[in-house]
XYZ file of C-alpha atoms in Angstrom:
740
model
C -9.645 53.974 -6.814
C -6.514 52.951 -8.903
C -2.787 51.930 -7.587
C 0.767 52.875 -9.529
C 3.859 51.602 -8.997
C 7.361 53.847 -8.630
C 10.529 53.328 -10.243
C 11.619 52.929 -6.973
C 9.772 50.207 -6.034
C 10.311 48.524 -9.438
C 14.551 49.197 -9.204
C 14.141 48.425 -5.314
C 11.957 45.226 -5.104
C 13.542 42.935 -2.319
C 15.473 39.861 -3.941
C 13.821 36.343 -3.413
C 14.638 33.005 -3.318
C 18.123 31.860 -3.513
C 20.967 33.861 -3.880
C 24.434 32.836 -4.797
C 27.620 34.620 -3.696
C 31.095 34.217 -4.989
C 31.516 31.683 -1.887
C 29.146 29.498 -2.894
C 31.377 29.460 -6.481
C 34.424 28.428 -4.509
C 32.812 26.133 -2.180
C 31.337 24.298 -5.990
C 34.713 24.792 -7.486
C 36.485 23.139 -4.351
C 33.924 20.464 -4.986
C 34.849 19.870 -8.311
C 38.797 19.459 -7.399
C 37.480 17.037 -4.616
C 35.622 14.409 -6.809
C 38.198 14.673 -9.470
C 41.300 14.093 -7.094
C 38.471 11.158 -5.253
C 38.111 10.030 -8.945
C 41.773 9.828 -10.034
C 42.291 7.959 -6.773
C 39.571 4.787 -7.631
C 41.199 4.642 -11.072
C 44.489 4.487 -9.626
C 43.939 2.167 -6.855
C 42.193 -0.833 -9.456
C 43.721 -3.260 -11.144
C 44.573 -2.641 -14.891
C 42.966 -4.838 -16.601
C 39.612 -5.709 -15.132
C 36.881 -3.340 -15.591
C 34.990 -1.317 -12.967
C 31.460 -2.046 -12.302
C 28.742 -0.766 -14.533
C 27.267 1.357 -11.392
C 30.607 2.847 -9.996
C 31.637 4.485 -13.506
C 28.148 5.951 -13.544
C 28.431 7.657 -10.052
C 32.027 8.817 -10.718
C 30.769 10.258 -14.346
C 28.095 11.871 -12.451
C 29.957 12.920 -9.933
C 31.990 14.601 -12.132
C 29.633 16.188 -14.538
C 27.338 17.467 -11.977
C 30.201 20.167 -10.623
C 31.272 20.461 -14.133
C 28.413 21.668 -15.122
C 27.443 24.257 -12.236
C 31.075 25.933 -12.925
C 30.040 26.468 -16.557
C 26.502 27.733 -15.468
C 28.488 29.551 -12.452
C 30.839 31.119 -15.050
C 28.144 32.058 -17.573
C 26.067 33.607 -14.529
C 29.071 35.935 -14.130
C 29.011 37.151 -17.799
C 25.573 37.981 -17.747
C 25.922 40.233 -14.701
C 28.754 42.130 -15.949
C 26.399 42.681 -19.635
C 23.659 43.298 -17.259
C 26.177 45.932 -15.138
C 25.832 48.149 -18.452
C 22.507 47.792 -19.719
C 20.267 50.669 -18.372
C 17.054 48.270 -17.647
C 18.890 47.360 -14.560
C 17.441 44.179 -12.269
C 20.896 42.827 -11.656
C 21.144 41.289 -15.034
C 18.168 38.983 -13.419
C 17.047 37.890 -17.153
C 20.468 37.269 -18.307
C 20.762 34.793 -15.404
C 17.643 33.361 -15.473
C 18.349 32.977 -19.506
C 21.768 31.011 -19.105
C 19.951 28.878 -15.445
C 16.868 27.880 -18.104
C 19.125 27.151 -21.378
C 21.600 25.490 -18.747
C 18.886 23.523 -17.523
C 17.269 22.602 -20.391
C 20.843 21.125 -21.933
C 22.020 19.547 -18.239
C 19.388 17.692 -17.495
C 18.279 15.385 -20.673
C 22.216 15.494 -21.211
C 23.117 14.021 -17.690
C 20.525 11.316 -17.885
C 21.182 10.618 -21.329
C 25.175 10.310 -20.595
C 24.116 8.014 -17.642
C 22.089 5.734 -19.821
C 24.581 5.638 -22.340
C 27.315 5.252 -19.409
C 25.328 2.285 -17.963
C 24.153 0.174 -21.647
C 27.896 0.633 -22.855
C 28.887 -0.346 -19.149
C 26.411 -3.751 -19.237
C 26.789 -4.042 -22.879
C 31.189 -4.386 -22.326
C 30.488 -6.067 -18.909
C 29.013 -9.041 -20.855
C 31.662 -9.538 -23.550
C 34.134 -9.126 -20.806
C 32.848 -11.900 -18.480
C 33.079 -15.316 -18.075
C 29.926 -16.265 -19.250
C 31.552 -14.869 -22.527
C 35.056 -16.067 -22.630
C 33.260 -19.499 -21.431
C 30.766 -19.442 -24.345
C 34.261 -18.524 -26.699
C 36.382 -20.988 -25.183
C 33.610 -23.715 -25.625
C 32.598 -23.117 -29.361
C 36.310 -23.824 -29.695
C 36.513 -26.439 -27.679
C 33.615 -27.563 -29.780
C 35.214 -28.240 -32.747
C 37.995 -30.213 -31.055
C 36.137 -32.202 -29.761
C 34.296 -33.176 -33.272
C 37.555 -33.424 -34.628
C 38.886 -35.869 -31.484
C 35.557 -38.072 -32.393
C 36.278 -38.485 -35.627
C 40.142 -39.866 -34.889
C 38.545 -41.850 -31.653
C 36.027 -42.905 -34.280
C 38.580 -43.842 -37.428
C 40.552 -45.330 -34.744
C 38.094 -47.763 -34.048
C 36.877 -49.085 -37.020
C 40.799 -49.464 -38.259
C 41.061 -52.021 -35.307
C 38.268 -53.713 -35.909
C 38.982 -53.396 -39.921
C 42.717 -55.110 -38.955
C 41.025 -57.938 -37.234
C 39.093 -58.714 -40.156
C 41.987 -58.144 -42.515
C 44.164 -61.021 -40.501
C 41.634 -63.143 -41.253
C 41.357 -62.604 -44.844
C 44.850 -63.135 -45.060
C 45.203 -66.642 -43.094
C 42.200 -67.909 -46.025
C 44.589 -66.755 -49.064
C 47.411 -64.611 -50.601
C 47.454 -61.030 -50.148
C 47.652 -60.762 -53.851
C 44.701 -62.484 -54.464
C 41.655 -60.901 -56.585
C 39.198 -61.994 -53.073
C 41.904 -60.255 -50.709
C 41.753 -57.377 -52.923
C 37.598 -57.196 -53.103
C 37.752 -58.098 -49.255
C 39.906 -55.539 -48.044
C 38.226 -52.726 -50.531
C 34.444 -53.642 -48.519
C 35.726 -53.434 -45.689
C 36.964 -50.225 -46.294
C 33.346 -49.140 -47.642
C 31.795 -50.619 -45.053
C 34.001 -48.667 -42.073
C 33.028 -45.294 -44.268
C 36.603 -45.216 -44.182
C 38.250 -42.974 -47.463
C 42.052 -44.480 -47.854
C 43.948 -47.699 -46.638
C 47.721 -49.076 -46.793
C 49.260 -52.198 -45.766
C 52.976 -51.419 -44.954
C 56.042 -53.672 -43.283
C 59.414 -52.126 -41.546
C 62.144 -52.538 -44.353
C 59.768 -52.596 -47.497
C 59.642 -49.864 -49.437
C 56.427 -50.405 -51.480
C 53.164 -51.127 -49.413
C 51.782 -54.741 -49.294
C 48.021 -53.445 -49.954
C 46.784 -50.313 -51.486
C 44.025 -48.207 -51.659
C 44.163 -44.425 -52.514
C 41.175 -42.987 -53.912
C 43.348 -39.593 -53.694
C 46.815 -40.663 -55.097
C 48.643 -39.639 -52.211
C 51.727 -41.557 -51.102
C 50.630 -43.278 -48.036
C 53.900 -45.089 -47.796
C 55.182 -41.743 -46.492
C 52.351 -40.951 -44.158
C 53.464 -44.238 -41.313
C 56.573 -42.940 -39.979
C 59.220 -44.904 -38.027
C 58.458 -43.084 -35.141
C 55.020 -43.888 -35.528
C 56.127 -47.734 -36.155
C 58.340 -47.271 -32.966
C 55.011 -46.328 -30.705
C 53.488 -49.567 -31.900
C 56.846 -51.658 -31.634
C 56.599 -49.976 -27.832
C 53.363 -51.111 -27.060
C 50.882 -48.728 -27.811
C 47.696 -50.513 -29.722
C 47.389 -48.059 -32.002
C 48.824 -44.323 -33.500
C 46.113 -41.772 -34.226
C 47.335 -39.123 -37.043
C 45.562 -35.455 -37.666
C 46.295 -33.911 -40.718
C 44.274 -30.702 -41.976
C 41.531 -32.617 -43.876
C 41.631 -35.970 -42.679
C 42.125 -38.470 -39.758
C 43.535 -41.268 -39.704
C 44.727 -44.578 -37.714
C 48.003 -46.625 -37.547
C 47.682 -50.284 -35.840
C 49.520 -53.337 -35.945
C 48.707 -56.319 -38.400
C 48.609 -60.065 -37.905
C 50.728 -60.828 -40.635
C 54.329 -61.581 -40.427
C 56.715 -59.450 -37.775
C 56.494 -55.174 -38.071
C 53.369 -55.418 -40.575
C 50.929 -52.602 -40.158
C 47.171 -51.458 -41.292
C 46.630 -47.169 -42.019
C 43.533 -46.305 -42.702
C 42.367 -42.496 -42.815
C 38.898 -40.419 -43.457
C 38.637 -37.592 -45.776
C 36.722 -34.584 -43.902
C 35.375 -31.176 -44.977
C 38.204 -29.056 -44.528
C 35.865 -26.026 -42.944
C 36.482 -28.763 -39.539
C 40.013 -27.039 -39.620
C 39.546 -23.673 -40.973
C 36.719 -23.530 -37.867
C 39.659 -24.510 -35.440
C 41.897 -22.370 -36.332
C 39.511 -19.085 -36.251
C 38.375 -20.451 -33.431
C 42.398 -20.594 -31.282
C 42.437 -17.389 -32.636
C 39.101 -15.738 -31.600
C 40.170 -16.599 -28.052
C 43.505 -14.975 -28.258
C 41.885 -12.257 -30.079
C 39.556 -11.771 -26.510
C 42.348 -12.304 -24.292
C 43.840 -9.282 -25.750
C 40.940 -7.433 -25.785
C 40.526 -8.352 -22.292
C 43.467 -7.062 -21.198
C 42.627 -3.471 -22.737
C 38.771 -3.715 -21.185
C 39.683 -0.810 -18.526
C 41.414 1.522 -20.673
C 38.572 1.373 -23.441
C 36.086 1.691 -21.076
C 37.809 5.321 -19.319
C 38.275 6.344 -22.846
C 34.538 6.212 -23.752
C 33.382 7.340 -20.466
C 35.995 10.088 -20.384
C 34.530 10.958 -24.170
C 30.636 11.243 -22.725
C 31.939 13.516 -20.026
C 33.909 15.701 -22.664
C 31.205 15.769 -25.221
C 28.745 16.865 -22.030
C 30.570 19.256 -20.579
C 31.269 21.234 -24.326
C 26.855 20.639 -25.210
C 26.294 22.951 -21.621
C 29.108 25.248 -22.464
C 27.443 25.570 -26.111
C 24.131 26.084 -24.267
C 25.537 29.141 -21.812
C 26.985 31.040 -24.688
C 23.672 30.389 -26.874
C 21.452 32.506 -24.008
C 24.418 35.106 -23.332
C 23.679 35.617 -26.926
C 19.879 35.547 -26.777
C 19.566 37.393 -23.638
C 21.591 40.149 -25.066
C 19.216 40.312 -28.465
C 16.381 40.154 -25.989
C 17.476 43.098 -23.708
C 17.226 45.706 -26.061
C 13.615 46.137 -27.170
C 12.582 45.217 -23.491
C 14.057 48.168 -22.198
C 11.790 50.459 -23.794
C 9.654 48.637 -23.168
C 10.529 48.874 -19.286
C 10.926 52.742 -19.806
C 7.359 52.419 -21.451
C 6.607 51.060 -18.328
C 7.534 53.103 -15.532
C 5.847 56.374 -17.164
C 2.764 53.985 -16.955
C 3.445 53.037 -13.287
C 3.738 57.425 -12.572
C 0.390 57.485 -14.062
C 1.387 58.780 -17.669
C -0.721 56.935 -20.050
C 0.079 58.479 -23.177
C 3.305 56.197 -22.968
C 4.036 53.939 -25.988
C 6.751 51.518 -27.377
C 9.095 52.968 -30.791
C 7.287 51.196 -33.241
C 9.525 48.004 -33.638
C 10.709 46.727 -37.027
C 10.849 43.134 -36.103
C 7.756 40.858 -36.305
C 9.177 38.332 -33.856
C 7.478 37.612 -30.382
C 9.231 40.916 -29.019
C 7.763 42.815 -31.454
C 4.377 41.676 -30.970
C 4.443 42.391 -27.462
C 5.529 45.960 -28.123
C 2.615 46.451 -30.406
C 0.339 44.744 -27.464
C 1.461 47.046 -24.997
C 1.087 50.140 -27.030
C -2.362 48.468 -27.616
C -2.830 47.871 -24.050
C -1.477 51.619 -22.805
C -4.328 53.144 -25.549
C -7.332 50.927 -24.103
C -6.575 52.034 -21.006
C -5.782 55.423 -21.412
C -9.420 55.288 -23.796
C -11.430 53.199 -20.538
C -9.793 54.954 -17.713
C -11.582 58.284 -19.335
C -14.769 56.412 -19.656
C -14.766 54.603 -16.285
C -14.492 57.711 -14.227
C -17.738 58.909 -16.042
C -19.401 55.727 -15.578
C -18.573 56.276 -11.443
C -19.668 59.415 -11.438
C -23.223 58.139 -12.624
C -23.073 55.273 -10.540
C -22.502 57.419 -7.605
C -25.467 59.684 -8.323
C -27.463 56.963 -9.289
C -26.269 55.076 -6.091
C -27.335 57.666 -3.597
C -30.555 58.241 -4.904
C -31.215 54.430 -5.116
C -30.380 54.184 -1.238
C -32.199 56.930 -0.103
C -35.317 55.404 -1.891
C -34.873 52.013 -0.192
C -34.239 53.625 2.928
C -37.871 54.748 3.174
C -39.896 52.072 2.374
C -41.211 49.499 4.578
C -41.881 46.555 1.877
C -38.394 44.943 2.044
C -36.414 44.871 -1.713
C -33.758 42.117 -2.793
C -31.959 42.448 -5.426
C -30.078 39.483 -7.115
C -27.624 38.540 -9.637
C -28.082 35.569 -12.272
C -25.400 33.632 -9.787
C -28.318 33.814 -7.177
C -26.310 35.727 -5.248
C -27.456 38.868 -3.506
C -26.899 42.519 -4.519
C -29.128 45.311 -2.756
C -30.734 44.758 0.025
C -33.031 47.214 2.341
C -33.233 47.254 6.072
C -36.844 46.383 5.372
C -35.915 42.869 4.205
C -32.908 41.915 6.459
C -35.432 42.547 9.103
C -38.388 40.480 7.657
C -35.901 37.605 6.635
C -33.769 37.718 10.146
C -30.319 37.455 8.318
C -29.549 39.188 12.048
C -26.231 41.047 11.981
C -24.715 39.079 8.876
C -26.677 40.856 6.540
C -27.996 40.013 3.073
C -25.682 41.746 1.018
C -22.868 38.957 -1.216
C -24.820 36.036 -0.156
C -26.383 33.477 -1.919
C -30.262 33.601 -1.808
C -30.826 29.861 -1.143
C -28.766 30.261 1.915
C -30.993 33.141 2.923
C -34.039 32.355 2.476
C -35.051 28.750 0.504
C -38.067 29.750 -0.062
C -37.415 32.821 -2.010
C -35.276 30.787 -3.615
C -37.978 28.307 -5.181
C -39.885 30.677 -5.855
C -37.364 32.583 -8.104
C -36.840 29.272 -9.929
C -40.428 28.783 -10.665
C -40.637 31.931 -12.592
C -43.579 32.864 -10.890
C -44.189 36.810 -10.696
C -46.557 36.767 -7.452
C -47.074 34.222 -4.563
C -47.977 34.292 -0.907
C -44.906 32.259 0.674
C -44.185 31.551 4.134
C -40.556 31.554 5.070
C -39.336 30.024 8.301
C -37.123 32.352 10.031
C -35.271 31.801 13.626
C -37.240 33.492 15.600
C -41.186 32.733 13.830
C -42.092 31.533 10.611
C -43.306 34.594 8.561
C -46.114 34.715 5.300
C -45.046 37.655 3.015
C -46.808 38.487 -0.304
C -44.134 38.436 -2.785
C -43.579 40.190 -6.137
C -40.767 39.160 -8.935
C -39.355 41.868 -11.351
C -37.391 40.154 -14.145
C -34.356 42.001 -15.426
C -31.260 41.638 -17.448
C -29.603 41.850 -14.260
C -31.501 39.188 -12.136
C -34.587 39.350 -10.522
C -36.094 41.740 -8.293
C -37.831 40.677 -5.146
C -40.153 42.775 -3.385
C -42.335 41.733 -0.385
C -44.313 43.085 2.516
C -45.097 41.354 5.755
C -48.933 39.819 5.614
C -48.645 37.267 8.468
C -50.378 38.416 11.125
C -53.118 39.613 8.428
C -53.270 35.752 7.360
C -53.416 34.374 10.862
C -55.937 36.903 12.088
C -57.995 36.331 9.403
C -58.072 32.558 9.068
C -58.761 32.052 13.207
C -61.440 34.690 13.050
C -63.519 32.748 10.222
C -62.656 29.228 11.648
C -63.934 31.028 14.961
C -66.835 32.406 13.622
C -67.575 28.863 11.687
C -67.196 26.948 15.183
C -68.837 29.530 17.386
C -71.791 29.222 14.834
C -72.581 25.643 15.214
C -72.018 25.735 19.037
C -74.677 28.101 19.435
C -77.248 26.187 16.798
C -76.872 22.669 18.406
C -75.656 23.112 21.970
C -79.379 24.685 23.087
C -81.352 22.331 22.116
C -79.383 19.513 23.512
C -80.563 19.707 27.256
C -84.441 19.548 26.825
C -83.764 16.172 24.369
C -82.015 14.209 26.826
C -83.739 15.233 29.610
C -86.976 14.390 27.941
C -85.001 10.885 26.899
C -84.126 10.347 30.674
C -87.610 11.281 31.957
C -89.392 9.120 29.492
C -86.523 6.043 30.813
C -87.768 6.473 34.205
C -91.728 7.266 33.390
C -92.410 4.748 31.002
C -89.811 2.024 30.777
C -91.443 0.243 33.876
C -94.628 -0.017 32.256
C -93.527 -1.355 29.018
C -93.914 -5.233 27.996
C -90.421 -6.557 29.063
C -90.585 -8.755 25.955
C -90.118 -5.371 24.066
C -86.996 -3.945 24.079
C -87.512 -1.329 21.338
C -88.344 1.284 24.168
C -85.601 0.832 26.175
C -83.258 0.215 23.103
C -84.728 4.096 21.456
C -84.407 5.940 24.526
C -80.737 4.848 25.139
C -79.832 6.001 21.035
C -81.494 8.999 21.764
C -79.229 9.948 24.828
C -75.873 8.659 23.462
C -76.315 10.320 20.239
C -76.767 13.126 22.651
C -73.683 12.728 24.339
C -71.981 12.301 21.023
C -73.421 15.986 19.528
C -72.358 17.590 22.898
C -68.919 16.362 22.699
C -68.795 17.562 19.102
C -70.109 20.757 20.363
C -67.068 20.835 22.833
C -64.790 20.991 20.195
C -66.105 22.896 18.363
C -66.662 25.334 21.250
C -62.201 24.277 21.711
C -61.249 25.695 18.512
C -63.505 28.516 18.873
C -61.910 30.162 22.059
C -58.545 28.168 21.809
C -57.000 29.758 24.764
C -53.557 31.663 24.940
C -50.850 29.222 25.709
C -48.719 29.920 28.706
C -44.928 28.574 28.098
C -42.890 27.336 30.396
C -40.317 24.642 30.172
C -41.452 20.990 30.660
C -40.506 17.365 29.884
C -41.644 16.206 26.801
C -41.027 12.930 27.889
C -43.790 13.104 30.625
C -46.265 14.991 28.630
C -45.721 11.882 25.985
C -46.588 9.317 28.483
C -49.630 10.880 30.132
C -50.673 11.117 26.843
C -50.430 7.818 26.209
C -51.503 6.134 29.106
C -54.991 7.582 28.850
C -54.963 5.602 25.582
C -53.238 2.692 27.208
C -56.087 2.115 29.861
C -58.551 1.775 28.186
C -57.250 -0.550 25.059
C -55.392 -3.016 26.765
C -55.447 -5.418 23.341
C -52.766 -2.560 22.189
C -49.293 -2.274 22.250
C -48.029 1.150 23.289
C -44.425 1.709 23.050
C -42.714 5.343 24.136
C -39.226 5.444 23.387
C -36.458 8.380 24.289
C -33.176 9.203 25.931
C -32.721 9.692 29.188
C -33.692 11.951 30.627
C -35.636 13.084 27.504
C -35.153 16.422 25.864
C -37.527 19.779 27.589
C -39.346 21.891 25.804
C -40.876 25.835 26.655
C -44.242 25.100 25.881
C -47.954 25.192 27.173
C -47.940 21.222 28.992
C -52.045 21.029 28.313
C -52.154 21.866 25.223
C -49.007 19.709 23.961
C -50.405 16.990 25.534
C -53.892 17.589 24.050
C -52.241 17.765 20.725
C -50.619 14.074 21.605
C -54.118 12.892 23.027
C -55.678 13.419 19.639
C -52.930 12.517 17.325
C -52.704 8.884 19.608
C -56.533 8.966 19.426
C -56.598 8.271 15.907
C -53.832 6.391 15.913
C -55.978 4.443 17.872
C -58.769 4.124 16.159
C -56.802 3.819 12.559
C -55.842 0.493 14.239
C -58.828 -0.442 15.077
C -60.503 -0.065 11.711
C -57.745 -2.786 10.326
C -58.988 -6.301 10.407
C -55.752 -8.168 11.419
C -51.960 -7.550 12.098
C -49.730 -6.125 14.591
C -51.230 -3.818 16.790
C -48.704 -1.233 17.963
C -48.733 3.217 18.440
C -44.597 3.784 18.854
C -43.961 7.132 20.437
C -40.596 8.188 19.610
C -39.050 11.713 21.442
C -36.049 13.385 20.335
C -33.608 15.560 19.173
C -32.060 16.908 16.373
C -29.776 19.345 16.684
C -31.336 22.619 17.255
C -35.035 21.395 17.319
C -36.963 19.005 19.230
C -39.723 15.971 17.780
C -42.066 13.330 18.731
C -43.286 10.868 16.037
C -46.377 8.611 16.611
C -46.267 5.755 14.362
C -49.028 2.780 14.379
C -49.818 0.087 12.224
C -53.327 0.868 11.194
C -54.869 1.476 7.692
C -52.862 4.417 6.619
C -52.952 7.500 5.368
C -56.319 8.633 3.298
C -55.977 9.792 -0.857
C -56.195 13.153 0.003
C -53.868 13.494 2.493
C -52.939 17.054 1.830
C -56.048 17.928 3.430
C -56.712 16.256 6.771
C -55.404 18.996 8.738
C -58.533 21.200 7.453
C -61.372 21.997 9.857
C -64.242 19.517 9.140
C -62.467 17.575 6.949
C -62.649 13.685 8.379
C -62.154 10.236 6.913
C -64.402 8.795 10.008
C -68.089 8.280 10.024
C -68.796 9.764 13.222
C -65.328 12.342 13.336
C -65.877 16.265 13.347
C -62.670 16.608 11.227
C -61.635 19.512 14.414
C -59.090 16.805 16.167
C -55.796 17.151 13.304
C -57.315 21.040 12.803
C -56.879 21.656 16.664
C -53.354 19.667 16.469
C -51.873 22.298 13.807
C -53.134 24.848 15.371
C -51.536 24.176 18.653
C -47.965 23.114 16.458
C -48.122 27.198 14.906
C -48.336 28.744 18.131
C -45.383 26.829 19.052
C -43.636 27.785 16.272
C -43.299 24.192 14.737
C -44.637 22.052 12.356
C -46.737 18.658 11.588
C -45.827 16.042 8.734
C -47.526 13.139 7.802
C -46.031 9.891 6.134
C -46.064 6.334 5.464
C -45.040 3.454 7.510
C -42.908 1.243 6.448
C -44.873 -2.146 6.547
C -47.848 -0.275 6.843
C -49.398 2.162 9.460
C -48.516 5.927 9.327
C -46.290 8.587 11.372
C -47.581 11.816 12.296
C -43.958 14.014 13.418
C -44.298 17.127 15.448
C -41.159 19.188 14.979
C -40.407 22.248 17.158
C -37.838 24.902 16.815
C -36.594 24.982 20.720
C -34.473 27.738 20.726
C -37.211 30.235 19.434
C -39.690 28.417 21.712
C -37.110 29.774 24.674
C -37.449 32.967 24.367
C -41.217 32.708 25.133
C -40.638 30.926 28.527
C -42.555 32.364 31.081
C -40.680 31.239 34.441
C -41.684 29.160 36.805
C -44.388 31.560 37.971
C -46.499 30.229 35.221
C -50.085 28.787 36.388
C -49.950 25.018 36.204
C -53.141 23.631 34.825
C -55.229 22.176 37.513
C -54.979 18.499 38.057
C -51.687 18.126 35.335
C -49.341 17.685 38.287
C -51.506 14.965 40.279
C -51.733 12.514 36.892
C -48.196 13.014 35.756
C -46.883 11.828 39.250
C -49.293 9.031 38.699
C -48.154 7.795 35.185
C -44.919 7.871 36.769
C -45.302 5.791 39.479
C -47.168 3.510 37.473
C -44.001 3.192 35.257
């Protein structure tokens, strides 16, 4: 069955998603105008010199950029729709519009992010240089140079004062023109790390003493103004020139006598001082123009971003025009194919680009579709004929037939398979085989070709004789129901064995017992009282005959197991009764019964379930007595696990034997006086009650025996309240309840 698209379906395809209307275009334009006006108001409202904060500038930039990009995209969309209106393809210009949207988005999104990053990065970088910290740094650098010069002036001033005292002392010791004074004067200058010195007196044109290594007119350095300041009471006068620092102090050598010293330092200090002042002045001028530079930079970012988006829209329109032409041919051919014309082909494209490759692939596709359509029709006819034949054959076969694909899902199943596996109304087809029947799935995975498998169903287990044929398409299973056949054969075989044993042993038991008892009565008094051999032998005969009679009764019970009478019973009462019988006889063993209140109910034969639990508890008692030391506890747990009810009996005995898999077989026992029929009878009772019996090791030593019943399947066998109650069961149960 095939479906085709008509041209009307293609052309009239309903619009989905967001639709741009003229009202939206006007709204975007209005938003752009409002944002532009708001930005102008914000810019005019602030101070003209202080720059704005980076977040505010970035916000204004993005607020103007986003609607601007939107307007460019809307303009590109309008142009694209007008060009598409002239195209025979139709589609309301969706290809043009989408290309414009894609190119604009590809250009706009990273552009907006880069613009924001560049703006914020620029703002934070500029903000540092316009900050108080940067201004303080520059001013501090200039102040540092000034402080260094001032420190040098202070040092020269201090050294000059000290030198004036020492020179005064030298003048008291000798005349100023003495060689000793000249030597001491020069030594004072050297020790104080000074470069030049002169002693002058007001009114004398020539200096009194002079040290002038740089050959400067030092007498001109000391001016009348400086002398006047000293005469008015100032202790010293400092002099700062381009390359040196000097100081003038009074000298105690007659009236109006003065000492001038100076130290030459590196000229770069003065240069740095002038340069620092110039940098501070330039910085203050730049700071006054900071807001203007900030606005110019962000305006340039906005214009460049819009220009890039506009170029992207123009490229998108050009690419869309180029793609539309070959796409028109593809659309026309596709419409012909949709109408059922599989011979439609696209003209051989001249270009070798992606569109040309698409056209060639379209031609190959339509050719292959035409060929495969013909082959498919032929194959469908053959499959229909074969399917009709197979269904007719499988419907009349009584054996179950199931075909499974390599993935483990059922592909084909006849009615007999559905009935045998008990899947109900759900059927088998398209369901995993592991969900339908885990046993069959395990057999398929094992690789065997034939096997006898017991399948658990919702109502009762089934024994199937399965044969597997393995093919490339998956295994095919055929199976017959041999449940009743196997059950009848097994019961008949064991019943015949039990009947023969009971018949051969039971006949001589009564004469043997009577003869032994007669010997005790007649000759017991005549035998010497000091010789107990006679009494011991006759007692042994009677006791062994009783054991044999008990064994024969078990054989008879197994051979003539009565048909169970099903009715609803409380498992807790049955378990309590089974434990009570042994609790009275074995006071050294602690018996524990665990269950929820009021406990699960189960449709069963009360006598048979009680017999099974009694045998299990009896085996637990014997296992505990066979152990020399340790705890002596038997714990029975009764509960529900979903739709199933269970009874678990755990003991602290010797544990399971090595060949634990055979302990439920008739006549298989590990005890010297056992018959091997106790657990066989328990297993038989469990099977007749649609249940299972399992054996496991108990943590810490001992055995756990668990009987599990399908409560749902047993509920269908309920015979009602009119089913006869076994004699004595009611009185014994009442006695146990009253005791507990």
